[in-house]
Amino acid sequence: MLPVVAGLLLAVAAGGREAAGERESPPGSRFVCTSLPLDAVGAGCPLPQVPAQGGSPPPEEELKATVLQLRETVLQQKETIGSQREAIRELTGKLSRCEVTDGKGLWKKEKGKDTMGDLPRDPAQVIDQLSRTMQTLKDRLESLEHQLRANVSYAALPTDLREMLQRRLGDLERQLLSKVAELEDEKSLLHNETSAHRQKTETALNALLERVSELEKGNSAFKSPDEFKVSLPLRTNYLYGKIKKTLPELYAFTVCLWLRSSASPGIGTPFSYAVPGQANEIVLIEWGNNPIELLINDKVAQLPLFISDGKWHHICITWTTRDGMWEAFQDGEKLGTGENLAPWHPIKPGGVLILGQEQDTVGGRFDATQAFVGEMSQFNIWDRVLKAEDIMSIANCSTNMPGNIIPWVDNNVDVFGGATKWPVETCEERLLDL
């Protein structure tokens, strides 16, 4: 009986105090076992009474089966952690080769990043430590089994001692499972970080490819971004062009464009600008047999312009909120001026600018009878009143002055409903057409 007590005293000494009053050890704790001489047992840790041989049949076989089952469980955990070790090493190697940008266009490798959360060491070291711990536990179990076979001669072990041993082994198994769960979480985190980095890189590359394609498309269509015209050949309510940019708040403006139309009666609406609450914020229209009209905030001024002869004409209109002053230029010459056209009314920002249609609501509800029929080009807007000599220089092709608010460029104009873009005649050719 005494050899049996000596063989199992390691587990009893480590758990005697816990059985007396302490609670279950938290995950991650370690058990320290110390051997005691037999003469010290009675003083500090009395052993339970072991029944003498010759009584009821001993439960040795049941205990052996329990020990073997626990041994198999530990071996299975060791194999699981071994497989996780290889997976984490592979992910760690891949992550170390990932590169990210630092926000300045430079590429660098991340250094010093702790991708293992709150684990104190490298994953390989953690797994090595767990492997060593399991090997030690395996050796202890083998030693215990050997002692049971060699020294226990059908002696019945106490029930409370067997339960204490099973509880301790259960604690160790839970700790190992907790470590495995932590490693699983870290592996998932590494996978998510790698996927997010790859997705960000693919998004940036796609945006770059779209931009390159857009530039290639623009360059292949026209020699220069502004050397094109918009053609609106039919009087319908679905052919139109749209300026992508919008207007800021304006206290003065100049609008210039080249256009050609022979539509009758009236050329229609070369352009319109609508904002929420006011569909006629800025409109240039020749409707029916009426003269060409300029509308500002739904206020009207008739312009002395005559352009429905099927030839190219250069048109400029200036306006300022100061006293509502306006001017009308045709082919570089001032043909009319006036005042009190929506005086002290600033042009509202954030509206929609449409070529070829008059808007009854912002961006829609076109009327076919008011549609422009013909061609237009070089539609530019400035946020100031241009001088008469500047307008003459633009009209006679001696200078090219893009609008500082709305410039005429290919990628700023979309066409819809069958409207088309074509290469435009040179400025000198348009002059010869006058």
CSV table of C-alpha atoms in Angstrom, one decimal:
chain,number,residue,atom,x,y,z
A,1,MET,CA,0.0,0.0,0.0
A,2,LEU,CA,2.8,2.4,0.8
A,3,PRO,CA,4.4,2.3,-2.7
A,4,VAL,CA,0.9,3.2,-4.1
A,5,VAL,CA,0.7,6.2,-1.8
A,6,ALA,CA,4.2,7.3,-2.8
A,7,GLY,CA,3.4,7.0,-6.5
A,8,LEU,CA,0.2,9.1,-6.2
A,9,LEU,CA,1.4,11.6,-3.6
A,10,LEU,CA,2.5,14.0,-6.4
A,11,ALA,CA,-1.1,14.7,-7.4
A,12,VAL,CA,-2.4,14.7,-3.9
A,13,ALA,CA,0.2,17.2,-2.6
A,14,ALA,CA,-0.5,19.5,-5.6
A,15,GLY,CA,-4.3,19.4,-5.1
A,16,GLY,CA,-4.7,18.9,-1.3
A,17,ARG,CA,-5.2,22.6,-0.6
A,18,GLU,CA,-7.5,23.0,-3.6
A,19,ALA,CA,-9.7,20.2,-2.4
A,20,ALA,CA,-9.8,21.9,1.0
A,21,GLY,CA,-11.1,25.3,-0.2
A,22,GLU,CA,-9.5,26.8,-3.3
A,23,ARG,CA,-11.4,27.0,-6.6
A,24,GLU,CA,-10.5,25.8,-10.0
A,25,SER,CA,-7.2,27.2,-11.4
A,26,PRO,CA,-7.6,29.8,-14.1
A,27,PRO,CA,-6.5,29.0,-17.7
A,28,GLY,CA,-2.8,29.4,-18.2
A,29,SER,CA,-1.7,28.4,-14.6
A,30,ARG,CA,0.9,25.8,-13.9
A,31,PHE,CA,1.0,23.0,-11.3
A,32,VAL,CA,4.2,22.6,-9.2
A,33,CYS,CA,4.5,19.1,-7.7
A,34,THR,CA,6.9,18.3,-4.8
A,35,SER,CA,7.6,14.9,-3.4
A,36,LEU,CA,7.3,14.4,0.3
A,37,PRO,CA,8.8,11.7,2.5
A,38,LEU,CA,6.4,9.2,3.9
A,39,ASP,CA,7.0,10.2,7.5
A,40,ALA,CA,5.8,13.7,6.7
A,41,VAL,CA,2.4,12.6,5.4
A,42,GLY,CA,0.7,12.2,8.7
A,43,ALA,CA,1.7,15.7,9.9
A,44,GLY,CA,0.6,17.8,7.0
A,45,CYS,CA,-1.6,15.7,4.6
A,46,PRO,CA,-3.2,12.6,6.1
A,47,LEU,CA,-3.9,9.9,3.6
A,48,PRO,CA,-7.3,8.3,3.3
A,49,GLN,CA,-7.7,4.7,4.6
A,50,VAL,CA,-7.0,2.1,2.0
A,51,PRO,CA,-9.0,-1.1,2.5
A,52,ALA,CA,-6.9,-4.3,2.9
A,53,GLN,CA,-6.6,-6.9,0.3
A,54,GLY,CA,-9.1,-9.7,0.3
A,55,GLY,CA,-12.2,-7.4,0.3
A,56,SER,CA,-14.4,-6.5,-2.6
A,57,PRO,CA,-12.8,-6.7,-6.1
A,58,PRO,CA,-10.5,-3.7,-6.8
A,59,PRO,CA,-11.5,-1.1,-9.4
A,60,GLU,CA,-7.9,-1.1,-10.9
A,61,GLU,CA,-9.1,-1.9,-14.4
A,62,GLU,CA,-11.5,1.0,-14.4
A,63,LEU,CA,-8.7,3.4,-13.3
A,64,LYS,CA,-6.4,2.1,-15.9
A,65,ALA,CA,-9.0,2.6,-18.6
A,66,THR,CA,-9.5,6.2,-17.4
A,67,VAL,CA,-5.7,6.9,-17.5
A,68,LEU,CA,-5.5,5.4,-21.0
A,69,GLN,CA,-8.4,7.5,-22.2
A,70,LEU,CA,-6.8,10.7,-20.8
A,71,ARG,CA,-3.5,9.7,-22.4
A,72,GLU,CA,-5.2,9.3,-25.8
A,73,THR,CA,-6.8,12.8,-25.4
A,74,VAL,CA,-3.5,14.4,-24.7
A,75,LEU,CA,-1.9,12.7,-27.7
A,76,GLN,CA,-4.8,14.0,-29.9
A,77,GLN,CA,-4.3,17.5,-28.6
A,78,LYS,CA,-0.6,17.3,-29.4
A,79,GLU,CA,-1.4,16.3,-33.0
A,80,THR,CA,-3.9,19.1,-33.4
A,81,ILE,CA,-1.5,21.7,-32.1
A,82,GLY,CA,1.3,20.3,-34.3
A,83,SER,CA,-0.9,20.8,-37.4
A,84,GLN,CA,-1.8,24.4,-36.3
A,85,ARG,CA,1.9,25.1,-35.8
A,86,GLU,CA,2.6,24.5,-39.5
A,87,ALA,CA,-0.4,26.6,-40.6
A,88,ILE,CA,0.6,29.6,-38.4
A,89,ARG,CA,4.2,29.4,-39.6
A,90,GLU,CA,3.0,29.5,-43.2
A,91,LEU,CA,0.7,32.5,-42.6
A,92,THR,CA,3.5,34.3,-40.6
A,93,GLY,CA,5.8,33.9,-43.6
A,94,LYS,CA,3.3,35.2,-46.0
A,95,LEU,CA,2.4,38.2,-43.9
A,96,SER,CA,6.1,39.1,-43.6
A,97,ARG,CA,6.3,39.4,-47.4
A,98,CYS,CA,3.2,41.8,-47.6
A,99,GLU,CA,3.9,45.3,-48.5
A,100,VAL,CA,1.8,48.4,-47.9
A,101,THR,CA,2.0,52.1,-48.9
A,102,ASP,CA,2.8,54.8,-46.4
A,103,GLY,CA,0.4,57.4,-47.9
A,104,LYS,CA,3.1,59.2,-49.8
A,105,GLY,CA,3.3,56.8,-52.8
A,106,LEU,CA,6.3,54.9,-51.3
A,107,TRP,CA,6.3,51.3,-50.7
A,108,LYS,CA,7.7,49.8,-47.5
A,109,LYS,CA,7.4,46.6,-45.3
A,110,GLU,CA,5.7,46.8,-42.0
A,111,LYS,CA,8.0,46.2,-39.1
A,112,GLY,CA,7.5,45.5,-35.5
A,113,LYS,CA,3.8,44.7,-35.8
A,114,ASP,CA,2.5,42.2,-33.3
A,115,THR,CA,0.1,40.1,-35.2
A,116,MET,CA,-0.3,37.6,-32.4
A,117,GLY,CA,-2.5,39.8,-30.3
A,118,ASP,CA,-1.6,39.6,-26.6
A,119,LEU,CA,0.5,36.4,-26.9
A,120,PRO,CA,3.8,37.1,-25.2
A,121,ARG,CA,6.0,35.2,-27.7
A,122,ASP,CA,6.3,34.1,-31.2
A,123,PRO,CA,3.7,31.5,-32.3
A,124,ALA,CA,6.4,28.9,-32.9
A,125,GLN,CA,7.7,29.4,-29.4
A,126,VAL,CA,4.2,29.1,-27.9
A,127,ILE,CA,3.6,25.9,-29.8
A,128,ASP,CA,7.0,24.5,-28.8
A,129,GLN,CA,6.2,25.2,-25.2
A,130,LEU,CA,2.9,23.5,-25.4
A,131,SER,CA,4.5,20.5,-27.1
A,132,ARG,CA,7.0,20.2,-24.3
A,133,THR,CA,4.3,20.6,-21.7
A,134,MET,CA,2.2,17.8,-23.3
A,135,GLN,CA,5.3,15.6,-23.6
A,136,THR,CA,5.9,16.1,-19.8
A,137,LEU,CA,2.3,15.3,-19.1
A,138,LYS,CA,2.6,12.2,-21.3
A,139,ASP,CA,5.7,11.0,-19.4
A,140,ARG,CA,4.0,11.5,-16.1
A,141,LEU,CA,1.0,9.5,-17.2
A,142,GLU,CA,3.2,6.7,-18.4
A,143,SER,CA,5.1,6.7,-15.1
A,144,LEU,CA,1.8,6.6,-13.2
A,145,GLU,CA,0.6,3.7,-15.4
A,146,HIS,CA,3.9,1.9,-14.9
A,147,GLN,CA,3.7,2.3,-11.1
A,148,LEU,CA,0.1,1.1,-11.1
A,149,ARG,CA,1.2,-2.0,-13.0
A,150,ALA,CA,4.3,-2.7,-10.9
A,151,ASN,CA,3.3,-1.7,-7.4
A,152,VAL,CA,-0.4,-2.0,-7.0
A,153,SER,CA,-1.3,-5.6,-6.3
A,154,TYR,CA,-5.1,-5.4,-6.9
A,155,ALA,CA,-5.4,-2.7,-4.2
A,156,ALA,CA,-8.5,-0.6,-4.3
A,157,LEU,CA,-7.8,3.2,-4.7
A,158,PRO,CA,-9.9,5.7,-2.8
A,159,THR,CA,-12.7,7.2,-4.7
A,160,ASP,CA,-11.9,10.8,-3.7
A,161,LEU,CA,-8.3,10.4,-4.8
A,162,ARG,CA,-9.4,9.1,-8.2
A,163,GLU,CA,-11.8,12.0,-8.7
A,164,MET,CA,-9.0,14.5,-7.7
A,165,LEU,CA,-6.7,13.0,-10.3
A,166,GLN,CA,-9.4,13.2,-13.0
A,167,ARG,CA,-10.2,16.8,-12.1
A,168,ARG,CA,-6.5,17.8,-12.4
A,169,LEU,CA,-6.2,16.1,-15.7
A,170,GLY,CA,-9.4,17.8,-16.9
A,171,ASP,CA,-7.9,21.2,-15.9
A,172,LEU,CA,-4.8,20.5,-17.9
A,173,GLU,CA,-6.9,19.5,-20.9
A,174,ARG,CA,-9.0,22.7,-20.7
A,175,GLN,CA,-5.8,24.8,-20.6
A,176,LEU,CA,-4.5,23.1,-23.7
A,177,LEU,CA,-7.9,23.6,-25.5
A,178,SER,CA,-7.8,27.3,-24.6
A,179,LYS,CA,-4.3,27.7,-26.1
A,180,VAL,CA,-5.5,25.9,-29.3
A,181,ALA,CA,-8.5,28.3,-29.5
A,182,GLU,CA,-6.2,31.3,-29.1
A,183,LEU,CA,-4.0,30.0,-31.9
A,184,GLU,CA,-7.1,29.5,-34.1
A,185,ASP,CA,-8.2,33.1,-33.5
A,186,GLU,CA,-4.7,34.4,-34.4
A,187,LYS,CA,-4.7,32.4,-37.6
A,188,SER,CA,-8.1,33.8,-38.6
A,189,LEU,CA,-6.9,37.4,-37.8
A,190,LEU,CA,-3.9,36.9,-40.0
A,191,HIS,CA,-6.1,35.7,-42.8
A,192,ASN,CA,-8.5,38.6,-42.5
A,193,GLU,CA,-5.6,41.2,-42.5
A,194,THR,CA,-4.1,39.6,-45.6
A,195,SER,CA,-7.5,39.6,-47.4
A,196,ALA,CA,-8.2,43.3,-46.6
A,197,HIS,CA,-4.7,44.3,-47.9
A,198,ARG,CA,-5.3,42.4,-51.1
A,199,GLN,CA,-8.7,43.9,-51.6
A,200,LYS,CA,-7.4,47.5,-51.1
A,201,THR,CA,-4.6,46.8,-53.6
A,202,GLU,CA,-7.0,45.5,-56.2
A,203,THR,CA,-9.3,48.5,-55.7
A,204,ALA,CA,-6.4,50.9,-56.3
A,205,LEU,CA,-5.3,49.0,-59.4
A,206,ASN,CA,-8.9,49.0,-60.9
A,207,ALA,CA,-9.2,52.7,-60.4
A,208,LEU,CA,-5.9,53.3,-62.1
A,209,LEU,CA,-6.9,51.1,-65.0
A,210,GLU,CA,-10.2,52.9,-65.4
A,211,ARG,CA,-8.4,56.3,-65.5
A,212,VAL,CA,-5.9,55.0,-68.1
A,213,SER,CA,-8.7,53.7,-70.2
A,214,GLU,CA,-10.6,57.0,-70.0
A,215,LEU,CA,-7.5,58.9,-71.0
A,216,GLU,CA,-6.8,56.5,-73.9
A,217,LYS,CA,-10.4,56.8,-75.1
A,218,GLY,CA,-10.3,60.6,-75.0
A,219,ASN,CA,-7.0,60.8,-76.8
A,220,SER,CA,-8.1,58.3,-79.5
A,221,ALA,CA,-11.3,60.3,-80.4
A,222,PHE,CA,-9.9,63.8,-80.8
A,223,LYS,CA,-6.5,65.5,-81.4
A,224,SER,CA,-7.1,67.8,-78.4
A,225,PRO,CA,-9.6,67.5,-75.5
A,226,ASP,CA,-11.4,70.7,-76.7
A,227,GLU,CA,-11.5,69.9,-80.5
A,228,PHE,CA,-15.0,68.4,-80.7
A,229,LYS,CA,-18.6,69.4,-81.2
A,230,VAL,CA,-21.9,68.1,-80.0
A,231,SER,CA,-24.4,67.2,-82.7
A,232,LEU,CA,-28.2,67.4,-82.0
A,233,PRO,CA,-29.8,66.7,-85.4
A,234,LEU,CA,-33.5,66.1,-84.3
A,235,ARG,CA,-36.1,68.1,-82.4
A,236,THR,CA,-36.9,65.6,-79.7
A,237,ASN,CA,-37.1,65.6,-75.9
A,238,TYR,CA,-34.4,62.9,-75.4
A,239,LEU,CA,-31.4,64.2,-77.3
A,240,TYR,CA,-29.2,66.3,-75.1
A,241,GLY,CA,-25.7,66.8,-73.6
A,242,LYS,CA,-24.9,67.3,-69.9
A,243,ILE,CA,-22.0,69.2,-68.3
A,244,LYS,CA,-20.6,67.0,-65.5
A,245,LYS,CA,-19.4,70.0,-63.5
A,246,THR,CA,-21.8,72.4,-61.8
A,247,LEU,CA,-21.7,76.1,-61.1
A,248,PRO,CA,-20.6,77.8,-57.8
A,249,GLU,CA,-22.5,80.8,-56.5
A,250,LEU,CA,-21.9,83.6,-59.1
A,251,TYR,CA,-22.3,87.3,-59.0
A,252,ALA,CA,-21.3,87.7,-62.6
A,253,PHE,CA,-20.6,85.5,-65.5
A,254,THR,CA,-19.7,85.3,-69.2
A,255,VAL,CA,-20.9,82.5,-71.5
A,256,CYS,CA,-19.4,81.9,-74.9
A,257,LEU,CA,-20.0,79.2,-77.5
A,258,TRP,CA,-19.8,78.4,-81.2
A,259,LEU,CA,-23.1,77.1,-82.7
A,260,ARG,CA,-24.6,76.4,-86.1
A,261,SER,CA,-28.4,75.9,-86.7
A,262,SER,CA,-30.9,76.3,-89.5
A,263,ALA,CA,-33.9,75.1,-87.5
A,264,SER,CA,-37.2,76.9,-88.1
A,265,PRO,CA,-39.2,78.2,-86.4
A,266,GLY,CA,-36.5,79.1,-83.7
A,267,ILE,CA,-33.3,77.3,-83.0
A,268,GLY,CA,-34.6,76.0,-79.6
A,269,THR,CA,-32.5,76.1,-76.3
A,270,PRO,CA,-28.7,76.0,-76.7
A,271,PHE,CA,-28.3,75.6,-72.9
A,272,SER,CA,-30.2,75.8,-69.6
A,273,TYR,CA,-29.1,75.8,-66.0
A,274,ALA,CA,-31.7,74.7,-63.3
A,275,VAL,CA,-31.4,74.6,-59.5
A,276,PRO,CA,-33.9,73.3,-56.9
A,277,GLY,CA,-36.7,75.7,-56.7
A,278,GLN,CA,-35.9,77.5,-60.0
A,279,ALA,CA,-35.8,75.6,-63.3
A,280,ASN,CA,-35.0,78.8,-65.2
A,281,GLU,CA,-32.0,80.0,-63.3
A,282,ILE,CA,-30.1,80.6,-66.6
A,283,VAL,CA,-31.6,79.9,-70.0
A,284,LEU,CA,-30.8,80.9,-73.5
A,285,ILE,CA,-33.7,80.1,-75.8
A,286,GLU,CA,-35.3,81.0,-79.2
A,287,TRP,CA,-38.8,79.5,-79.2
A,288,GLY,CA,-41.1,79.7,-82.2
A,289,ASN,CA,-41.1,83.1,-83.9
A,290,ASN,CA,-39.9,84.9,-80.8
A,291,PRO,CA,-36.5,86.5,-80.6
A,292,ILE,CA,-33.6,84.9,-78.7
A,293,GLU,CA,-34.2,85.4,-75.0
A,294,LEU,CA,-31.9,85.3,-71.9
A,295,LEU,CA,-33.6,84.2,-68.7
A,296,ILE,CA,-32.0,84.9,-65.3
A,297,ASN,CA,-34.0,83.7,-62.3
A,298,ASP,CA,-37.0,83.5,-64.6
A,299,LYS,CA,-36.6,87.2,-65.6
A,300,VAL,CA,-36.4,87.8,-69.4
A,301,ALA,CA,-34.3,90.0,-71.7
A,302,GLN,CA,-34.6,89.8,-75.4
A,303,LEU,CA,-31.2,89.7,-77.3
A,304,PRO,CA,-30.6,91.2,-80.8
A,305,LEU,CA,-28.9,88.0,-82.1
A,306,PHE,CA,-29.6,86.4,-85.6
A,307,ILE,CA,-28.0,83.0,-85.9
A,308,SER,CA,-30.5,80.6,-87.6
A,309,ASP,CA,-28.9,80.8,-91.1
A,310,GLY,CA,-27.1,77.4,-91.0
A,311,LYS,CA,-23.6,79.0,-90.5
A,312,TRP,CA,-21.2,78.9,-87.6
A,313,HIS,CA,-21.5,81.9,-85.2
A,314,HIS,CA,-19.7,82.8,-82.1
A,315,ILE,CA,-22.0,84.0,-79.3
A,316,CYS,CA,-21.0,85.6,-76.0
A,317,ILE,CA,-23.3,86.8,-73.2
A,318,THR,CA,-22.2,88.7,-70.1
A,319,TRP,CA,-24.2,89.5,-66.9
A,320,THR,CA,-23.6,90.9,-63.5
A,321,THR,CA,-25.8,91.1,-60.5
A,322,ARG,CA,-24.9,94.8,-60.1
A,323,ASP,CA,-28.0,96.5,-61.6
A,324,GLY,CA,-28.6,93.3,-63.7
A,325,MET,CA,-26.4,94.6,-66.5
A,326,TRP,CA,-26.1,92.3,-69.6
A,327,GLU,CA,-24.3,92.4,-72.9
A,328,ALA,CA,-24.8,90.3,-76.1
A,329,PHE,CA,-22.0,89.7,-78.6
A,330,GLN,CA,-22.2,87.9,-82.0
A,331,ASP,CA,-19.0,87.1,-83.9
A,332,GLY,CA,-17.0,89.4,-81.7
A,333,GLU,CA,-19.2,92.5,-82.0
A,334,LYS,CA,-21.4,93.9,-79.3
A,335,LEU,CA,-25.0,94.0,-80.7
A,336,GLY,CA,-26.9,94.8,-77.5
A,337,THR,CA,-26.8,95.7,-73.8
A,338,GLY,CA,-29.3,96.3,-71.1
A,339,GLU,CA,-30.0,96.3,-67.3
A,340,ASN,CA,-32.5,95.4,-64.6
A,341,LEU,CA,-32.2,91.7,-65.5
A,342,ALA,CA,-32.6,90.0,-62.1
A,343,PRO,CA,-30.5,92.7,-60.3
A,344,TRP,CA,-28.8,91.7,-57.1
A,345,HIS,CA,-29.7,88.1,-57.6
A,346,PRO,CA,-26.7,85.7,-57.2
A,347,ILE,CA,-26.7,82.6,-59.3
A,348,LYS,CA,-27.4,79.7,-57.1
A,349,PRO,CA,-24.8,76.9,-56.9
A,350,GLY,CA,-25.2,73.1,-57.3
A,351,GLY,CA,-27.6,73.0,-60.2
A,352,VAL,CA,-27.6,71.0,-63.5
A,353,LEU,CA,-26.3,72.4,-66.8
A,354,ILE,CA,-27.9,70.9,-69.9
A,355,LEU,CA,-27.0,71.4,-73.6
A,356,GLY,CA,-29.8,71.4,-76.1
A,357,GLN,CA,-32.9,71.2,-73.8
A,358,GLU,CA,-34.9,73.5,-71.6
A,359,GLN,CA,-35.5,72.1,-68.1
A,360,ASP,CA,-38.9,72.2,-66.4
A,361,THR,CA,-37.5,70.4,-63.4
A,362,VAL,CA,-33.9,70.0,-62.4
A,363,GLY,CA,-32.3,67.7,-65.0
A,364,GLY,CA,-35.5,66.7,-66.8
A,365,ARG,CA,-39.1,67.2,-68.1
A,366,PHE,CA,-37.8,68.4,-71.5
A,367,ASP,CA,-40.2,69.8,-74.1
A,368,ALA,CA,-39.5,68.8,-77.7
A,369,THR,CA,-40.7,72.1,-79.1
A,370,GLN,CA,-38.0,73.9,-77.1
A,371,ALA,CA,-35.1,71.5,-78.1
A,372,PHE,CA,-32.1,72.9,-79.9
A,373,VAL,CA,-31.4,71.5,-83.4
A,374,GLY,CA,-27.9,71.9,-84.8
A,375,GLU,CA,-24.3,71.7,-83.6
A,376,MET,CA,-22.3,73.5,-80.9
A,377,SER,CA,-18.8,73.7,-79.6
A,378,GLN,CA,-16.4,75.6,-77.3
A,379,PHE,CA,-19.0,76.1,-74.6
A,380,ASN,CA,-17.1,78.0,-71.8
A,381,ILE,CA,-18.2,79.9,-68.7
A,382,TRP,CA,-16.2,82.4,-66.7
A,383,ASP,CA,-17.0,83.9,-63.3
A,384,ARG,CA,-16.5,87.5,-64.4
A,385,VAL,CA,-17.5,89.8,-67.2
A,386,LEU,CA,-14.9,89.5,-70.0
A,387,LYS,CA,-13.7,92.6,-71.7
A,388,ALA,CA,-14.9,93.3,-75.2
A,389,GLU,CA,-11.3,93.0,-76.6
A,390,ASP,CA,-11.0,89.5,-75.0
A,391,ILE,CA,-14.3,88.4,-76.6
A,392,MET,CA,-13.1,89.7,-80.0
A,393,SER,CA,-9.8,87.8,-79.6
A,394,ILE,CA,-11.7,84.6,-78.9
A,395,ALA,CA,-14.1,85.1,-81.8
A,396,ASN,CA,-11.4,85.8,-84.4
A,397,CYS,CA,-9.3,82.8,-83.3
A,398,SER,CA,-6.4,84.9,-82.1
A,399,THR,CA,-6.5,83.5,-78.6
A,400,ASN,CA,-7.8,80.3,-76.9
A,401,MET,CA,-9.2,81.1,-73.5
A,402,PRO,CA,-10.9,78.2,-71.7
A,403,GLY,CA,-13.5,79.0,-69.1
A,404,ASN,CA,-12.3,79.1,-65.5
A,405,ILE,CA,-15.6,77.7,-64.2
A,406,ILE,CA,-16.8,75.5,-67.1
A,407,PRO,CA,-14.1,74.6,-69.7
A,408,TRP,CA,-15.0,72.8,-72.9
A,409,VAL,CA,-13.2,69.5,-72.6
A,410,ASP,CA,-14.3,66.0,-73.8
A,411,ASN,CA,-14.4,64.3,-70.4
A,412,ASN,CA,-16.6,67.0,-68.9
A,413,VAL,CA,-19.5,66.5,-71.5
A,414,ASP,CA,-21.8,63.5,-71.7
A,415,VAL,CA,-24.3,62.9,-74.5
A,416,PHE,CA,-27.6,61.1,-74.3
A,417,GLY,CA,-30.5,59.9,-76.5
A,418,GLY,CA,-28.5,59.7,-79.7
A,419,ALA,CA,-26.6,63.0,-79.4
A,420,THR,CA,-23.1,62.5,-80.7
A,421,LYS,CA,-19.6,64.0,-80.5
A,422,TRP,CA,-17.6,64.6,-83.6
A,423,PRO,CA,-14.3,66.3,-84.4
A,424,VAL,CA,-14.9,70.0,-84.9
A,425,GLU,CA,-13.7,72.2,-87.8
A,426,THR,CA,-10.8,74.4,-86.9
A,427,CYS,CA,-11.5,77.9,-85.7
A,428,GLU,CA,-10.2,79.3,-89.0
A,429,GLU,CA,-12.6,77.1,-90.9
A,430,ARG,CA,-15.5,78.3,-88.8
A,431,LEU,CA,-14.5,81.9,-89.6
A,432,LEU,CA,-14.6,81.2,-93.3
A,433,ASP,CA,-18.2,79.9,-92.8
A,434,LEU,CA,-19.4,83.3,-91.6
